[in-house]
């Protein structure tokens, strides 16, 4: 696996990108900071996704290469793990809640700031597509539970059994061990957060998950909440999160990352600041939580509190998985 450092060494990409970095101009007398807007239109198409999601970034880039929109790209990308029974944190094959129900959360956001979301949705294999329809066909942003299901059924989606034999067997073992009290399932977070920049330099994002394994029935995490699990502002950039959603929600994580970039932070500085804020506010040292970000210039950042955080990044240089752990700093 390439580390981010290896990748950056091999390309002049960041050097180019830095020509367009937002500049914080200081007036020496007043020490007032003025933010000069990011240059527009300097990024090549790219797709970035949490974890080892090579097939998802491939599907998204395929859309962009065929001149599709970033919005179509992120939906196509998120649908890949949603349909994959081996991905046990997203869609079909996702681990159930503590009562044995697979309940899904997803949100999507386009370059115009439109967003749609579903929470606590059962029986539908592609929550991201339902979220998109909420955005496009309703006056609302978010539909939940039975209401979201009814909406999906009314729009041609079919119900399916999303609990695979493998996930059911694991859950039954967990119940047998009498671990009914939810605890953080540290190795089970594989939510897909995906951001794309298309040929028109537009940015969109999507996020989809079955959430925290063996969560309480009815629990909703950060992933379907625009501004928490994912956020895009086409003037600035986008961000998405993975890990313990409760921590992300409490700082409006993805919104925070985008706003920090708006004020002049690089994507890397912004994701580090968001994680550090979580650490500080919750007095924790060790928890799985991380962010990805891209800015309008196509620069990106990745940072997690724990070392096993990987992400997939597809540009004109290729499609690769990176390990963000070298960036881990103890705070
Ligand atoms: N963030 C997701 C949630 O809390 C879980 C994950 O990223 O694995 O629902």
mmCIF file with all atom_site columns, N, CA and C in Angstrom, residues 218-253:
data_model
loop_
_atom_site.group_PDB
_atom_site.id
_atom_site.type_symbol
_atom_site.label_atom_id
_atom_site.label_alt_id
_atom_site.label_comp_id
_atom_site.label_asym_id
_atom_site.label_entity_id
_atom_site.label_seq_id
_atom_site.pdbx_PDB_ins_code
_atom_site.Cartn_x
_atom_site.Cartn_y
_atom_site.Cartn_z
_atom_site.occupancy
_atom_site.B_iso_or_equiv
_atom_site.pdbx_formal_charge
_atom_site.auth_seq_id
_atom_site.auth_comp_id
_atom_site.auth_asym_id
_atom_site.auth_atom_id
_atom_site.pdbx_PDB_model_num
ATOM 1   N N  . UNK A 1 218 ? -32.871 1.974  16.230 1.00 0.00 ? 218 UNK A N  1
ATOM 2   C CA . UNK A 1 218 ? -33.296 3.365  16.075 1.00 0.00 ? 218 UNK A CA 1
ATOM 3   C C  . UNK A 1 218 ? -32.150 4.356  16.070 1.00 0.00 ? 218 UNK A C  1
ATOM 4   N N  . UNK A 1 219 ? -30.960 3.886  16.425 1.00 0.00 ? 219 UNK A N  1
ATOM 5   C CA . UNK A 1 219 ? -29.809 4.803  16.451 1.00 0.00 ? 219 UNK A CA 1
ATOM 6   C C  . UNK A 1 219 ? -29.491 5.316  15.036 1.00 0.00 ? 219 UNK A C  1
ATOM 7   N N  . UNK A 1 220 ? -29.225 6.607  14.959 1.00 0.00 ? 220 UNK A N  1
ATOM 8   C CA . UNK A 1 220 ? -28.787 7.225  13.707 1.00 0.00 ? 220 UNK A CA 1
ATOM 9   C C  . UNK A 1 220 ? -27.427 7.864  13.962 1.00 0.00 ? 220 UNK A C  1
ATOM 10  N N  . UNK A 1 221 ? -26.504 7.666  13.045 1.00 0.00 ? 221 UNK A N  1
ATOM 11  C CA . UNK A 1 221 ? -25.158 8.204  13.235 1.00 0.00 ? 221 UNK A CA 1
ATOM 12  C C  . UNK A 1 221 ? -24.947 9.511  12.492 1.00 0.00 ? 221 UNK A C  1
ATOM 13  N N  . UNK A 1 222 ? -23.688 9.782  12.190 1.00 0.00 ? 222 UNK A N  1
ATOM 14  C CA . UNK A 1 222 ? -23.337 11.023 11.492 1.00 0.00 ? 222 UNK A CA 1
ATOM 15  C C  . UNK A 1 222 ? -23.566 10.950 9.985  1.00 0.00 ? 222 UNK A C  1
ATOM 16  N N  . UNK A 1 223 ? -23.508 9.735  9.441  1.00 0.00 ? 223 UNK A N  1
ATOM 17  C CA . UNK A 1 223 ? -23.415 9.585  7.980  1.00 0.00 ? 223 UNK A CA 1
ATOM 18  C C  . UNK A 1 223 ? -24.573 10.206 7.201  1.00 0.00 ? 223 UNK A C  1
ATOM 19  N N  . UNK A 1 224 ? -25.817 10.177 7.698  1.00 0.00 ? 224 UNK A N  1
ATOM 20  C CA . UNK A 1 224 ? -26.898 10.762 6.902  1.00 0.00 ? 224 UNK A CA 1
ATOM 21  C C  . UNK A 1 224 ? -27.130 12.237 7.211  1.00 0.00 ? 224 UNK A C  1
ATOM 22  N N  . UNK A 1 225 ? -26.290 12.804 8.067  1.00 0.00 ? 225 UNK A N  1
ATOM 23  C CA . UNK A 1 225 ? -26.530 14.197 8.477  1.00 0.00 ? 225 UNK A CA 1
ATOM 24  C C  . UNK A 1 225 ? -25.608 15.123 7.687  1.00 0.00 ? 225 UNK A C  1
ATOM 25  N N  . UNK A 1 226 ? -26.201 15.885 6.750  1.00 0.00 ? 226 UNK A N  1
ATOM 26  C CA . UNK A 1 226 ? -25.369 16.813 5.985  1.00 0.00 ? 226 UNK A CA 1
ATOM 27  C C  . UNK A 1 226 ? -24.673 17.770 6.942  1.00 0.00 ? 226 UNK A C  1
ATOM 28  N N  . UNK A 1 227 ? -23.374 17.903 6.777  1.00 0.00 ? 227 UNK A N  1
ATOM 29  C CA . UNK A 1 227 ? -22.601 18.751 7.693  1.00 0.00 ? 227 UNK A CA 1
ATOM 30  C C  . UNK A 1 227 ? -21.885 17.940 8.747  1.00 0.00 ? 227 UNK A C  1
ATOM 31  N N  . UNK A 1 228 ? -22.380 16.741 9.039  1.00 0.00 ? 228 UNK A N  1
ATOM 32  C CA . UNK A 1 228 ? -21.696 15.856 9.989  1.00 0.00 ? 228 UNK A CA 1
ATOM 33  C C  . UNK A 1 228 ? -20.886 14.816 9.196  1.00 0.00 ? 228 UNK A C  1
ATOM 34  N N  . UNK A 1 229 ? -21.598 13.823 8.631  1.00 0.00 ? 229 UNK A N  1
ATOM 35  C CA . UNK A 1 229 ? -20.886 12.758 7.903  1.00 0.00 ? 229 UNK A CA 1
ATOM 36  C C  . UNK A 1 229 ? -20.343 13.184 6.559  1.00 0.00 ? 229 UNK A C  1
ATOM 37  N N  . UNK A 1 230 ? -20.904 14.227 6.000  1.00 0.00 ? 230 UNK A N  1
ATOM 38  C CA . UNK A 1 230 ? -20.455 14.689 4.672  1.00 0.00 ? 230 UNK A CA 1
ATOM 39  C C  . UNK A 1 230 ? -20.957 16.105 4.468  1.00 0.00 ? 230 UNK A C  1
ATOM 40  N N  . UNK A 1 231 ? -20.167 16.899 3.750  1.00 0.00 ? 231 UNK A N  1
ATOM 41  C CA . UNK A 1 231 ? -20.607 18.252 3.428  1.00 0.00 ? 231 UNK A CA 1
ATOM 42  C C  . UNK A 1 231 ? -19.817 18.762 2.225  1.00 0.00 ? 231 UNK A C  1
ATOM 43  N N  . UNK A 1 232 ? -20.517 19.501 1.374  1.00 0.00 ? 232 UNK A N  1
ATOM 44  C CA . UNK A 1 232 ? -19.877 20.068 0.186  1.00 0.00 ? 232 UNK A CA 1
ATOM 45  C C  . UNK A 1 232 ? -20.288 21.535 0.071  1.00 0.00 ? 232 UNK A C  1
ATOM 46  N N  . UNK A 1 233 ? -19.319 22.385 -0.204 1.00 0.00 ? 233 UNK A N  1
ATOM 47  C CA . UNK A 1 233 ? -19.618 23.745 -0.647 1.00 0.00 ? 233 UNK A CA 1
ATOM 48  C C  . UNK A 1 233 ? -18.793 23.951 -1.906 1.00 0.00 ? 233 UNK A C  1
ATOM 49  N N  . UNK A 1 234 ? -19.471 24.103 -3.018 1.00 0.00 ? 234 UNK A N  1
ATOM 50  C CA . UNK A 1 234 ? -18.781 24.112 -4.301 1.00 0.00 ? 234 UNK A CA 1
ATOM 51  C C  . UNK A 1 234 ? -17.785 25.255 -4.466 1.00 0.00 ? 234 UNK A C  1
ATOM 52  N N  . UNK A 1 235 ? -17.901 26.278 -3.641 1.00 0.00 ? 235 UNK A N  1
ATOM 53  C CA . UNK A 1 235 ? -16.934 27.381 -3.719 1.00 0.00 ? 235 UNK A CA 1
ATOM 54  C C  . UNK A 1 235 ? -15.639 27.034 -3.003 1.00 0.00 ? 235 UNK A C  1
ATOM 55  N N  . UNK A 1 236 ? -15.735 26.054 -2.109 1.00 0.00 ? 236 UNK A N  1
ATOM 56  C CA . UNK A 1 236 ? -14.605 25.805 -1.205 1.00 0.00 ? 236 UNK A CA 1
ATOM 57  C C  . UNK A 1 236 ? -14.035 24.397 -1.341 1.00 0.00 ? 236 UNK A C  1
ATOM 58  N N  . UNK A 1 237 ? -14.906 23.386 -1.170 1.00 0.00 ? 237 UNK A N  1
ATOM 59  C CA . UNK A 1 237 ? -14.453 21.996 -1.192 1.00 0.00 ? 237 UNK A CA 1
ATOM 60  C C  . UNK A 1 237 ? -15.472 21.096 -0.526 1.00 0.00 ? 237 UNK A C  1
ATOM 61  N N  . UNK A 1 238 ? -15.037 19.902 -0.179 1.00 0.00 ? 238 UNK A N  1
ATOM 62  C CA . UNK A 1 238 ? -15.947 18.952 0.465  1.00 0.00 ? 238 UNK A CA 1
ATOM 63  C C  . UNK A 1 238 ? -15.199 18.144 1.513  1.00 0.00 ? 238 UNK A C  1
ATOM 64  N N  . UNK A 1 239 ? -15.974 17.526 2.392  1.00 0.00 ? 239 UNK A N  1
ATOM 65  C CA . UNK A 1 239 ? -15.375 16.694 3.438  1.00 0.00 ? 239 UNK A CA 1
ATOM 66  C C  . UNK A 1 239 ? -16.319 15.548 3.772  1.00 0.00 ? 239 UNK A C  1
ATOM 67  N N  . UNK A 1 240 ? -15.763 14.455 4.267  1.00 0.00 ? 240 UNK A N  1
ATOM 68  C CA . UNK A 1 240 ? -16.596 13.352 4.758  1.00 0.00 ? 240 UNK A CA 1
ATOM 69  C C  . UNK A 1 240 ? -15.875 12.678 5.921  1.00 0.00 ? 240 UNK A C  1
ATOM 70  N N  . UNK A 1 241 ? -16.652 11.916 6.671  1.00 0.00 ? 241 UNK A N  1
ATOM 71  C CA . UNK A 1 241 ? -16.128 11.352 7.914  1.00 0.00 ? 241 UNK A CA 1
ATOM 72  C C  . UNK A 1 241 ? -16.371 9.859  7.981  1.00 0.00 ? 241 UNK A C  1
ATOM 73  N N  . UNK A 1 242 ? -15.593 9.201  8.802  1.00 0.00 ? 242 UNK A N  1
ATOM 74  C CA . UNK A 1 242 ? -15.867 7.808  9.137  1.00 0.00 ? 242 UNK A CA 1
ATOM 75  C C  . UNK A 1 242 ? -15.433 7.567  10.578 1.00 0.00 ? 242 UNK A C  1
ATOM 76  N N  . UNK A 1 243 ? -16.001 6.546  11.173 1.00 0.00 ? 243 UNK A N  1
ATOM 77  C CA . UNK A 1 243 ? -15.681 6.250  12.563 1.00 0.00 ? 243 UNK A CA 1
ATOM 78  C C  . UNK A 1 243 ? -16.882 6.500  13.454 1.00 0.00 ? 243 UNK A C  1
ATOM 79  N N  . UNK A 1 244 ? -16.624 6.695  14.710 1.00 0.00 ? 244 UNK A N  1
ATOM 80  C CA . UNK A 1 244 ? -17.709 6.817  15.690 1.00 0.00 ? 244 UNK A CA 1
ATOM 81  C C  . UNK A 1 244 ? -18.531 8.080  15.436 1.00 0.00 ? 244 UNK A C  1
ATOM 82  N N  . UNK A 1 245 ? -19.726 7.868  14.887 1.00 0.00 ? 245 UNK A N  1
ATOM 83  C CA . UNK A 1 245 ? -20.531 8.978  14.397 1.00 0.00 ? 245 UNK A CA 1
ATOM 84  C C  . UNK A 1 245 ? -20.926 9.976  15.463 1.00 0.00 ? 245 UNK A C  1
ATOM 85  N N  . UNK A 1 246 ? -21.121 9.501  16.672 1.00 0.00 ? 246 UNK A N  1
ATOM 86  C CA . UNK A 1 246 ? -21.549 10.396 17.749 1.00 0.00 ? 246 UNK A CA 1
ATOM 87  C C  . UNK A 1 246 ? -20.517 11.519 17.939 1.00 0.00 ? 246 UNK A C  1
ATOM 88  N N  . UNK A 1 247 ? -19.252 11.175 17.808 1.00 0.00 ? 247 UNK A N  1
ATOM 89  C CA . UNK A 1 247 ? -18.194 12.176 17.982 1.00 0.00 ? 247 UNK A CA 1
ATOM 90  C C  . UNK A 1 247 ? -18.210 13.191 16.848 1.00 0.00 ? 247 UNK A C  1
ATOM 91  N N  . UNK A 1 248 ? -18.523 12.709 15.650 1.00 0.00 ? 248 UNK A N  1
ATOM 92  C CA . UNK A 1 248 ? -18.535 13.584 14.473 1.00 0.00 ? 248 UNK A CA 1
ATOM 93  C C  . UNK A 1 248 ? -19.717 14.546 14.533 1.00 0.00 ? 248 UNK A C  1
ATOM 94  N N  . UNK A 1 249 ? -20.874 14.021 14.924 1.00 0.00 ? 249 UNK A N  1
ATOM 95  C CA . UNK A 1 249 ? -22.078 14.862 15.003 1.00 0.00 ? 249 UNK A CA 1
ATOM 96  C C  . UNK A 1 249 ? -21.848 16.017 15.975 1.00 0.00 ? 249 UNK A C  1
ATOM 97  N N  . UNK A 1 250 ? -21.189 15.713 17.096 1.00 0.00 ? 250 UNK A N  1
ATOM 98  C CA . UNK A 1 250 ? -21.062 16.717 18.155 1.00 0.00 ? 250 UNK A CA 1
ATOM 99  C C  . UNK A 1 250 ? -20.239 17.935 17.744 1.00 0.00 ? 250 UNK A C  1
ATOM 100 N N  . UNK A 1 251 ? -19.402 17.782 16.704 1.00 0.00 ? 251 UNK A N  1
ATOM 101 C CA . UNK A 1 251 ? -18.663 18.981 16.245 1.00 0.00 ? 251 UNK A CA 1
ATOM 102 C C  . UNK A 1 251 ? -19.099 19.413 14.838 1.00 0.00 ? 251 UNK A C  1
ATOM 103 N N  . UNK A 1 252 ? -20.222 18.862 14.337 1.00 0.00 ? 252 UNK A N  1
ATOM 104 C CA . UNK A 1 252 ? -20.620 19.144 12.930 1.00 0.00 ? 252 UNK A CA 1
ATOM 105 C C  . UNK A 1 252 ? -19.388 18.977 12.035 1.00 0.00 ? 252 UNK A C  1
ATOM 106 N N  . UNK A 1 253 ? -18.785 17.792 12.113 1.00 0.00 ? 253 UNK A N  1
ATOM 107 C CA . UNK A 1 253 ? -17.432 17.567 11.618 1.00 0.00 ? 253 UNK A CA 1
ATOM 108 C C  . UNK A 1 253 ? -17.155 17.987 10.184 1.00 0.00 ? 253 UNK A C  1
#
